[in-house]
């Protein structure tokens, strides 16, 4: 059974089965502070699911308080790494959970954060390798969130550096890698071309500009998905924004049966309109 567990779970990370992914990270509550007031947390999750998010990324404690029906059409990724903005070294990520806990919580995947170029890079790489070994044992997909961050990084958007970054994730056992974007955005194609595993582009445009155009450019460059957190959960209309991002990620994809995206998901996959606030 465990030999088939990983591909089964990987399929759950893509709602329409096209191996493309729109993930919404909500782990910011540990690193930076509350994402939403307790009374609005579940409403936020329902809004993300209604918009067509393929998966949400949360820490283990949040899973225990989720209503079971929320995840009927949305994958669960349990994040295993943490640090806070109050730390003496914000780039020093430590493991705060393990794969066995994620299995018990019903997770479809786990994620681990590594900052290449940080003072604690060695320990973080060792943690990633150890988690990858456990993921293989339990049939659990692993998303490596690997970023060029720290005192040894001159240009975190350098395509050659990011090509190195994604290979670190692949070589240490990740199934998908989430990382920073190359600038200009079309050079992300060079990163994707050198990656043995699917690449998910992290975040939104650093200048706060049009998120839809940003996502469209990255998908055109060959990325297999987007992982957008803050721009989504701080939006006044997260459902509408997620729907538009889902349209970008799953563009021109037909689910089984031959129906178009707009026929099968009229709410989730609306026509892309540029100019997100």
Short mmCIF file of C-alpha atoms in Angstrom, two decimals, residues 6-22 54 175-176 197-200 219 222-226 249-250 253-254:
data_model
loop_
_atom_site.label_atom_id
_atom_site.label_comp_id
_atom_site.label_asym_id
_atom_site.label_seq_id
_atom_site.Cartn_x
_atom_site.Cartn_y
_atom_site.Cartn_z
CA UNK A 6 2.79 8.90 -2.99
CA UNK A 7 1.35 8.97 -6.54
CA UNK A 8 -2.18 8.83 -5.12
CA UNK A 9 -1.50 11.82 -2.90
CA UNK A 10 0.30 13.69 -5.67
CA UNK A 11 -2.83 13.42 -7.81
CA UNK A 12 -4.83 15.10 -5.05
CA UNK A 13 -2.60 18.17 -5.32
CA UNK A 14 -4.18 19.02 -8.68
CA UNK A 15 -7.97 19.39 -8.67
CA UNK A 16 -8.45 18.81 -12.38
CA UNK A 17 -5.73 16.21 -12.80
CA UNK A 18 -3.47 18.26 -15.05
CA UNK A 19 -0.44 18.12 -12.72
CA UNK A 20 -0.61 21.88 -12.24
CA UNK A 21 -1.01 23.38 -8.82
CA UNK A 22 -2.37 26.51 -7.17
CA UNK A 54 -5.77 23.07 -5.31
CA UNK A 175 8.82 15.81 -5.46
CA UNK A 176 8.07 19.48 -6.13
CA UNK A 197 11.06 18.15 -10.79
CA UNK A 198 8.07 20.51 -11.19
CA UNK A 199 8.74 24.13 -10.20
CA UNK A 200 6.19 26.22 -8.30
CA UNK A 219 3.14 29.73 -16.27
CA UNK A 222 7.03 26.61 -17.84
CA UNK A 223 6.28 26.71 -14.11
CA UNK A 224 3.90 23.98 -13.03
CA UNK A 225 2.08 26.14 -10.55
CA UNK A 226 1.88 29.10 -8.21
CA UNK A 249 -2.70 27.91 -13.59
CA UNK A 250 -5.15 25.55 -15.29
CA UNK A 253 -6.94 22.31 -19.59
CA UNK A 254 -9.84 19.90 -19.98
#
